Coordinates of C-alpha atoms (C1' of nucleotides) in Angstrom, one line a residue:
Chain L
M1 CA -67.7 -5.8 -53.2
N2 CA -68.5 -9.0 -55.1
V3 CA -68.9 -12.0 -53.1
N4 CA -71.7 -12.3 -55.5
T5 CA -69.6 -12.9 -58.6
K6 CA -68.6 -16.3 -57.4
S7 CA -72.2 -17.5 -56.4
L8 CA -73.5 -15.9 -59.6
M9 CA -71.0 -18.0 -61.6
I10 CA -72.1 -21.0 -59.8
D11 CA -75.8 -20.5 -60.2
T12 CA -75.4 -19.8 -63.9
A13 CA -73.1 -22.7 -64.5
T14 CA -75.3 -25.1 -62.5
I15 CA -78.2 -24.5 -64.8
L16 CA -76.2 -24.9 -67.9
F17 CA -74.4 -28.0 -66.8
Q18 CA -77.7 -29.5 -65.8
Q19 CA -79.3 -28.8 -69.1
K20 CA -76.5 -29.6 -71.5
G21 CA -74.0 -31.6 -69.6
Y22 CA -70.3 -30.8 -68.7
K23 CA -68.4 -31.0 -72.0
S24 CA -71.2 -29.5 -74.0
V25 CA -71.0 -26.2 -72.0
G26 CA -67.9 -24.1 -72.9
L27 CA -66.4 -21.7 -70.4
S28 CA -67.1 -18.9 -72.8
E29 CA -70.9 -19.8 -72.8
I30 CA -71.0 -19.6 -69.0
L31 CA -68.9 -16.4 -68.9
R32 CA -71.2 -14.8 -71.5
A33 CA -74.4 -15.9 -69.6
C34 CA -73.4 -14.1 -66.4
N35 CA -71.4 -11.4 -67.9
V36 CA -68.1 -12.2 -66.2
T37 CA -64.6 -12.5 -67.7
K38 CA -62.1 -15.2 -67.7
G39 CA -60.0 -13.5 -65.1
A40 CA -62.7 -13.5 -62.5
L41 CA -63.5 -17.2 -63.1
Y42 CA -59.8 -18.4 -62.7
H43 CA -59.5 -16.0 -59.6
H44 CA -62.3 -17.8 -57.8
F45 CA -61.6 -21.3 -59.3
P46 CA -57.9 -21.6 -59.9
N47 CA -58.3 -25.1 -61.0
G48 CA -60.7 -24.0 -63.7
K49 CA -63.9 -25.8 -65.2
E50 CA -63.8 -28.9 -63.1
E51 CA -63.5 -27.0 -59.9
L52 CA -66.4 -24.9 -61.0
L53 CA -68.4 -28.0 -61.6
I54 CA -67.8 -29.5 -58.2
A55 CA -68.7 -26.1 -56.6
C56 CA -72.0 -26.3 -58.6
L57 CA -72.6 -29.8 -57.3
Q58 CA -72.0 -28.8 -53.8
A59 CA -74.3 -25.8 -54.0
L60 CA -76.9 -28.1 -55.6
N61 CA -76.5 -30.4 -52.8
E62 CA -77.4 -27.8 -50.3
E63 CA -80.2 -26.4 -52.2
I64 CA -81.8 -29.9 -52.8
M65 CA -81.3 -30.8 -49.2
T66 CA -83.2 -27.9 -47.8
D67 CA -85.8 -28.2 -50.5
I68 CA -86.5 -31.8 -49.9
E69 CA -86.3 -31.4 -46.1
G70 CA -88.9 -28.6 -46.3
I71 CA -91.2 -30.8 -48.3
F72 CA -90.9 -33.7 -45.8
R73 CA -91.5 -31.2 -43.0
A74 CA -94.8 -30.0 -44.7
H75 CA -96.1 -33.6 -45.3
A76 CA -96.9 -36.0 -42.6
L77 CA -96.6 -39.2 -44.5
S78 CA -93.8 -40.0 -46.9
K79 CA -96.2 -41.1 -49.5
E80 CA -97.5 -37.5 -49.6
A81 CA -94.1 -36.1 -49.4
I82 CA -92.7 -38.1 -52.4
Q83 CA -95.8 -37.2 -54.5
A84 CA -95.2 -33.5 -53.7
I85 CA -91.6 -33.8 -54.7
I86 CA -92.6 -35.4 -58.1
E87 CA -95.2 -32.8 -58.7
K88 CA -92.6 -30.2 -58.1
L89 CA -90.4 -31.8 -60.7
I90 CA -93.2 -32.0 -63.1
H91 CA -94.1 -28.4 -62.5
N92 CA -90.5 -27.3 -63.1
L93 CA -90.3 -29.5 -66.4
E94 CA -93.4 -27.8 -67.7
T95 CA -92.4 -24.3 -66.9
D96 CA -88.8 -24.4 -67.9
G97 CA -89.0 -27.2 -70.6
T98 CA -85.7 -28.6 -69.4
I99 CA -84.2 -30.2 -66.4
T100 CA -84.0 -28.3 -63.2
G101 CA -83.8 -29.3 -59.7
Y102 CA -82.9 -32.8 -58.5
T103 CA -81.5 -34.3 -61.7
F104 CA -78.1 -34.3 -62.9
S105 CA -77.7 -37.5 -64.8
S106 CA -76.0 -35.6 -67.5
I107 CA -73.1 -35.0 -65.4
V108 CA -73.0 -38.4 -63.8
S109 CA -72.9 -40.3 -67.1
E110 CA -70.2 -38.0 -68.5
M111 CA -67.9 -37.6 -65.6
A112 CA -68.4 -40.5 -63.3
T113 CA -65.9 -42.6 -64.9
V114 CA -63.5 -39.8 -65.8
S115 CA -63.1 -37.7 -62.7
E116 CA -63.0 -39.1 -59.2
P117 CA -63.8 -35.8 -57.3
V118 CA -66.9 -35.3 -59.6
R119 CA -68.0 -38.8 -59.0
H120 CA -67.8 -38.3 -55.1
A121 CA -69.8 -35.2 -55.3
C122 CA -72.5 -36.8 -57.2
S123 CA -72.4 -39.9 -55.0
A124 CA -72.8 -37.6 -51.9
L125 CA -75.8 -35.9 -53.5
Y126 CA -77.5 -39.1 -54.2
E127 CA -76.9 -40.6 -50.7
N128 CA -78.2 -37.4 -49.1
I129 CA -81.4 -37.7 -51.0
Q130 CA -81.8 -41.4 -50.4
H131 CA -81.0 -40.8 -46.7
I132 CA -83.9 -38.5 -46.2
Y133 CA -86.4 -41.0 -47.9
C134 CA -84.9 -43.7 -45.8
E135 CA -85.1 -42.0 -42.4
K136 CA -88.8 -41.0 -42.9
L137 CA -89.7 -44.6 -43.9
V138 CA -88.1 -46.0 -40.8
T139 CA -90.1 -43.6 -38.5
E140 CA -93.2 -45.0 -40.4
G141 CA -92.4 -48.6 -39.2
F142 CA -90.4 -50.0 -42.1
S143 CA -87.4 -52.1 -41.2
N144 CA -84.0 -50.5 -41.8
E145 CA -83.4 -52.8 -44.7
S146 CA -86.6 -52.4 -46.6
A147 CA -86.6 -48.7 -45.9
S148 CA -83.1 -48.4 -47.6
D149 CA -84.3 -50.5 -50.5
I150 CA -87.4 -48.4 -51.2
A151 CA -85.6 -45.2 -50.8
W152 CA -83.0 -46.2 -53.4
L153 CA -85.7 -47.4 -55.7
M154 CA -87.4 -44.0 -55.4
T155 CA -84.2 -42.2 -56.2
A156 CA -83.5 -44.4 -59.1
S157 CA -86.9 -44.4 -60.6
I158 CA -87.3 -40.6 -60.3
E159 CA -83.9 -40.1 -62.0
G160 CA -84.8 -42.6 -64.7
A161 CA -88.2 -41.0 -65.2
M162 CA -86.6 -37.7 -65.8
M163 CA -84.6 -39.3 -68.7
L164 CA -87.8 -40.7 -70.1
C165 CA -89.5 -37.4 -69.8
L166 CA -86.8 -35.7 -71.9
T167 CA -86.9 -38.2 -74.7
Q168 CA -90.7 -38.2 -74.7
K169 CA -91.0 -34.5 -74.4
S170 CA -93.7 -35.2 -72.0
T171 CA -94.3 -35.3 -68.3
D172 CA -96.2 -38.5 -68.4
P173 CA -93.4 -40.8 -67.2
L174 CA -93.1 -38.8 -64.0
K175 CA -96.9 -38.8 -63.6
M176 CA -96.9 -42.7 -64.0
I177 CA -94.1 -42.9 -61.3
A178 CA -96.1 -40.8 -59.0
R179 CA -99.0 -43.1 -59.6
R180 CA -97.2 -46.4 -58.9
L181 CA -94.5 -45.5 -56.3
P182 CA -96.9 -45.3 -53.4
L183 CA -97.9 -48.9 -54.0
L184 CA -94.5 -49.8 -52.7
L185 CA -95.2 -48.1 -49.5
R186 CA -96.9 -51.1 -47.6
A187 CA -94.7 -53.2 -45.5
Chain I
M1 CA -64.4 -55.5 -99.9
N2 CA -65.2 -53.7 -96.7
V3 CA -69.0 -53.6 -95.8
N4 CA -67.4 -54.2 -92.4
T5 CA -65.7 -50.8 -92.1
K6 CA -69.2 -49.1 -91.7
S7 CA -70.3 -51.5 -88.8
L8 CA -66.9 -51.4 -87.3
M9 CA -67.3 -47.7 -86.9
I10 CA -70.8 -48.1 -85.5
D11 CA -69.7 -50.7 -83.0
T12 CA -66.7 -48.7 -81.8
A13 CA -68.5 -45.5 -81.6
T14 CA -71.4 -47.0 -79.8
I15 CA -69.3 -48.2 -76.9
L16 CA -67.5 -44.9 -76.7
F17 CA -70.6 -42.8 -76.8
Q18 CA -72.3 -45.0 -74.2
Q19 CA -69.3 -44.6 -71.9
K20 CA -68.5 -41.0 -72.3
G21 CA -71.4 -39.4 -74.0
Y22 CA -71.6 -37.5 -77.3
K23 CA -69.6 -34.4 -77.0
S24 CA -66.9 -35.9 -74.9
V25 CA -65.9 -38.4 -77.7
G26 CA -64.0 -36.8 -80.6
L27 CA -64.1 -38.0 -84.1
S28 CA -60.4 -38.6 -83.8
E29 CA -60.8 -40.9 -80.9
I30 CA -63.3 -42.9 -82.6
L31 CA -61.1 -43.1 -85.8
R32 CA -58.1 -44.0 -83.8
A33 CA -60.0 -46.7 -81.9
C34 CA -61.1 -48.7 -85.0
N35 CA -58.1 -47.6 -87.2
V36 CA -60.2 -45.8 -89.7
T37 CA -59.5 -42.5 -91.4
K38 CA -61.7 -39.5 -91.7
G39 CA -62.3 -40.1 -95.5
A40 CA -63.9 -43.4 -94.7
L41 CA -66.1 -41.8 -92.1
Y42 CA -67.5 -39.0 -94.2
H43 CA -67.9 -41.5 -97.1
H44 CA -70.3 -43.6 -95.0
F45 CA -71.8 -40.9 -92.9
P46 CA -71.9 -37.7 -95.1
N47 CA -73.5 -35.8 -92.3
G48 CA -70.7 -36.6 -89.9
K49 CA -70.8 -37.1 -86.3
E50 CA -74.5 -36.9 -85.6
E51 CA -75.4 -39.2 -88.4
L52 CA -73.0 -41.8 -86.9
L53 CA -74.6 -41.4 -83.5
I54 CA -78.1 -42.0 -85.0
A55 CA -76.8 -45.0 -86.7
C56 CA -75.3 -46.2 -83.4
L57 CA -78.7 -45.8 -81.7
Q58 CA -80.5 -47.7 -84.3
A59 CA -77.9 -50.5 -84.2
L60 CA -78.3 -50.5 -80.4
N61 CA -82.0 -50.6 -80.7
E62 CA -81.9 -53.8 -82.7
E63 CA -79.3 -55.5 -80.5
I64 CA -81.3 -54.7 -77.4
M65 CA -84.6 -55.8 -78.9
T66 CA -83.2 -59.3 -79.9
D67 CA -81.5 -59.6 -76.6
I68 CA -84.4 -58.8 -74.5
E69 CA -86.8 -60.8 -76.6
G70 CA -84.4 -63.8 -76.3
I71 CA -84.5 -63.4 -72.3
F72 CA -88.3 -63.1 -72.4
R73 CA -88.5 -66.3 -74.5
A74 CA -86.3 -68.1 -72.0
H75 CA -88.3 -67.2 -69.0
A76 CA -91.9 -68.0 -68.5
L77 CA -92.8 -65.3 -66.0
S78 CA -91.9 -61.7 -66.5
K79 CA -90.9 -61.6 -62.8
E80 CA -88.1 -64.0 -63.8
A81 CA -87.2 -62.3 -67.1
I82 CA -86.7 -58.8 -65.6
Q83 CA -84.5 -60.5 -62.9
A84 CA -82.5 -62.0 -65.6
I85 CA -82.2 -58.8 -67.5
I86 CA -80.9 -57.0 -64.4
E87 CA -78.5 -59.7 -63.6
K88 CA -77.1 -59.5 -67.1
L89 CA -76.6 -55.8 -66.6
I90 CA -74.8 -56.4 -63.3
H91 CA -72.7 -59.0 -64.9
N92 CA -71.7 -56.5 -67.7
L93 CA -71.0 -53.7 -65.2
E94 CA -68.9 -56.0 -63.1
T95 CA -66.8 -57.3 -66.0
D96 CA -66.5 -54.1 -68.1
G97 CA -66.5 -51.6 -65.3
T98 CA -68.5 -49.2 -67.5
I99 CA -71.9 -48.9 -69.1
T100 CA -72.8 -51.4 -71.6
G101 CA -76.0 -52.7 -73.0
Y102 CA -79.3 -51.1 -72.3
T103 CA -78.3 -47.7 -71.0
F104 CA -77.6 -44.5 -72.8
S105 CA -78.6 -41.8 -70.5
S106 CA -75.5 -40.0 -71.4
I107 CA -76.7 -39.4 -74.8
V108 CA -80.2 -38.7 -73.9
S109 CA -79.3 -36.0 -71.3
E110 CA -76.9 -34.2 -73.7
M111 CA -78.8 -34.5 -76.9
A112 CA -82.6 -34.7 -76.3
T113 CA -83.0 -31.1 -76.0
V114 CA -80.6 -30.2 -78.9
S115 CA -81.3 -32.6 -81.7
E116 CA -84.7 -33.8 -82.7
P117 CA -83.5 -36.7 -84.8
V118 CA -81.5 -38.0 -81.9
R119 CA -84.2 -37.5 -79.4
H120 CA -86.5 -39.5 -81.7
A121 CA -83.9 -42.5 -81.9
C122 CA -83.7 -42.5 -78.0
S123 CA -87.5 -42.3 -77.7
A124 CA -88.1 -45.2 -80.1
L125 CA -85.6 -47.3 -78.0
Y126 CA -87.2 -46.7 -74.7
E127 CA -90.6 -47.3 -76.2
N128 CA -89.6 -50.6 -77.6
I129 CA -88.2 -51.8 -74.3
Q130 CA -91.3 -50.7 -72.5
H131 CA -93.4 -52.3 -75.1
I132 CA -91.8 -55.8 -74.4
Y133 CA -92.3 -55.6 -70.7
C134 CA -95.9 -54.3 -71.2
E135 CA -96.9 -56.9 -73.5
K136 CA -95.7 -59.8 -71.3
L137 CA -97.4 -58.3 -68.3
V138 CA -100.8 -58.1 -70.2
T139 CA -100.5 -61.8 -71.0
E140 CA -100.1 -62.4 -67.3
G141 CA -103.4 -60.8 -66.5
F142 CA -102.5 -57.2 -65.8
S143 CA -104.8 -54.5 -67.2
N144 CA -103.5 -52.5 -70.1
E145 CA -103.2 -49.4 -68.0
S146 CA -101.5 -50.9 -64.9
A147 CA -99.2 -53.0 -67.3
S148 CA -98.1 -49.9 -69.1
D149 CA -97.4 -48.1 -65.9
I150 CA -95.4 -51.0 -64.3
A151 CA -93.5 -51.4 -67.6
W152 CA -92.5 -47.7 -67.6
L153 CA -91.6 -47.8 -63.9
M154 CA -89.3 -50.8 -64.6
T155 CA -87.6 -48.9 -67.6
A156 CA -87.2 -45.8 -65.5
S157 CA -85.8 -47.6 -62.4
I158 CA -83.3 -49.6 -64.3
E159 CA -82.0 -46.6 -66.1
G160 CA -81.8 -44.7 -62.8
A161 CA -80.2 -47.5 -61.0
M162 CA -77.6 -47.6 -63.7
M163 CA -76.7 -43.9 -62.9
L164 CA -76.6 -44.8 -59.1
C165 CA -74.2 -47.7 -59.8
L166 CA -71.9 -45.5 -61.8
T167 CA -71.7 -42.8 -58.9
Q168 CA -71.4 -45.5 -56.2
K169 CA -68.9 -47.7 -58.2
S170 CA -70.9 -50.5 -57.0
T171 CA -73.6 -52.8 -58.4
D172 CA -75.7 -52.5 -55.2
P173 CA -78.4 -50.2 -56.5
L174 CA -79.2 -52.6 -59.4
K175 CA -79.2 -55.5 -56.9
M176 CA -81.7 -53.6 -54.7
I177 CA -83.9 -52.9 -57.7
A178 CA -83.9 -56.6 -58.7
R179 CA -85.0 -57.4 -55.0
R180 CA -87.8 -54.8 -55.0
L181 CA -89.3 -54.6 -58.5
P182 CA -91.0 -58.1 -58.3
L183 CA -93.0 -56.7 -55.4
L184 CA -94.9 -54.5 -58.0
L185 CA -96.0 -57.6 -59.9
R186 CA -99.1 -58.4 -58.1
A187 CA -102.3 -57.0 -59.5
Chain H
dA1 C1' -59.2 -60.5 -124.3
dC2 C1' -57.8 -56.0 -123.6
dT3 C1' -58.5 -51.6 -122.2
dA4 C1' -60.8 -47.3 -121.3
dA5 C1' -64.2 -45.2 -118.2
dC6 C1' -66.2 -44.8 -114.0
dA7 C1' -67.4 -45.0 -109.2
dA8 C1' -67.1 -46.9 -104.7
dA9 C1' -64.0 -46.9 -100.8
dC10 C1' -61.0 -45.0 -98.7
dA11 C1' -56.5 -41.9 -97.3
dG12 C1' -54.6 -37.7 -95.5
dA13 C1' -53.6 -32.8 -95.7
dC14 C1' -55.8 -28.9 -94.6
dC15 C1' -59.3 -25.4 -92.6
dG16 C1' -61.6 -21.9 -89.6
dG17 C1' -63.5 -21.9 -85.3
dT18 C1' -63.5 -23.0 -80.4
dT19 C1' -61.7 -25.0 -76.4
dG20 C1' -59.7 -24.6 -71.6
dG21 C1' -56.1 -22.4 -69.7
dT22 C1' -52.3 -18.6 -68.8
dA23 C1' -49.9 -14.3 -68.4
dT24 C1' -49.9 -9.8 -67.9
dG25 C1' -52.3 -5.8 -67.1
dT26 C1' -55.6 -2.5 -64.5
dT27 C1' -58.5 -0.9 -60.7
dG28 C1' -60.3 0.2 -56.3
dG29 C1' -60.9 -0.4 -51.3
dG30 C1' -58.4 -1.0 -46.8
Chain N
dC1 C1' -48.9 0.8 -50.7
dC2 C1' -50.8 -3.4 -51.5
dC3 C1' -53.6 -7.1 -52.5
dA4 C1' -57.9 -8.9 -53.7
dA5 C1' -60.8 -8.7 -57.6
dC6 C1' -61.1 -8.5 -61.7
dA7 C1' -60.1 -7.4 -67.3
dT8 C1' -58.0 -8.6 -71.5
dA9 C1' -54.8 -10.2 -74.8
dC10 C1' -52.9 -14.5 -76.0
dC11 C1' -51.9 -19.3 -76.6
dA12 C1' -51.4 -24.3 -78.1
dA13 C1' -54.4 -28.0 -78.8
dC14 C1' -58.2 -29.8 -80.5
dC15 C1' -62.9 -29.7 -82.6
dG16 C1' -65.8 -31.2 -86.7
dG17 C1' -65.8 -30.7 -91.4
dT18 C1' -64.1 -30.2 -96.3
dC19 C1' -61.0 -31.0 -100.0
dT20 C1' -58.3 -33.3 -103.1
dG21 C1' -56.0 -37.2 -104.1
dT22 C1' -55.2 -42.5 -104.7
dT23 C1' -56.4 -47.1 -104.9
dT24 C1' -59.3 -50.7 -106.4
dG25 C1' -63.1 -53.5 -108.2
dT26 C1' -66.7 -53.4 -111.8
dT27 C1' -68.6 -52.5 -116.1
dA28 C1' -68.8 -51.3 -121.2
dG29 C1' -67.1 -51.1 -125.7
dT30 C1' -64.3 -53.1 -129.4

DNA sequence: ACTAACAAACAGACCGGTTGGTATGTTGGG
DNA sequence: CCCAACATACCAACCGGTCTGTTTGTTAGT
């Protein structure tokens, strides 16, 4: 049996979408990459490419959540946790050379104004990430309001730094973020 | 005479590229939007779509630079200037509903790993923006190193906040950035 | 002053390739 | 026997790009 085929397509497409964006990746490219035919794709995703994208975003959501939650469980202070997260991003970027993990700006910027379902999926993802940061900050004594602000600022700056790393072909922007963000963590 | 045709194409394409990304925008769409034919496009840009994109990025570069420089000239403190910049972005977002101005993540994430010339153009743009922030911060007494870091953090967080605004269909992320970034501006 | 020559600035038909999507098989386990 | 799980042939639409006109303003020769 192949319950695997569906998740194989999702895994493969997720990587491609993150790296190249939505429109840039053709169905044939995805299919070729995971050795699956069109019939299988439209069997599991009757609404085609966009349904596959949303499935990717949902899978990415779960993956990111468990990942970040694990890091936060391993580090007592949010200052340390956020640094560990950024270091992981840097590591990924250095080994793979492209975006992997928590960033999906490519999809956001292309699709947010075009497809509402996709926008919602992206929105949920960002909100989840921010929520984890925020919760941790509150337990460390920050007020609800400032915790929320700081958590959003973290989410935003990591996402932006990712873009800068791509253009600079360097991990320096992320390293700078890692250096400066902790300064925000004082009431 | 039509020296205008060329810049008309650049202006039109810039908006479309910023809003939808590179691959999502077809030549025919650009041509239709500014009522120009294919012959004219390939007359002014013999290397086609990508050459047009690079011309757009260069034009955007100049526009952004004069714009930001103007704002920095109008505001004594960089704290005020950065706030004015963000407010302008918020205003644009509220009136146009889509990305305008300083953000071009869509192009970065799609093209940075694919086309070196495009990556260079994007890189130059970010570096120019960061440079202005950085210079101003140095005149206010920051050390070269911390000024550079803070300037990069600003650039990144504004870019990231733009992404968040798009997904949330709200200007709140930018407003939060505007509230929290000034806290970084203390030696 | 008239015109031939030329090139810049388009216009529009045309092209091969690719796109997402569909319709019709085929196959294998329950 | 049947249906989920594919495979494959096929399709119109569109893609970026090229090609060959056509118009128009400028220049050069007589």
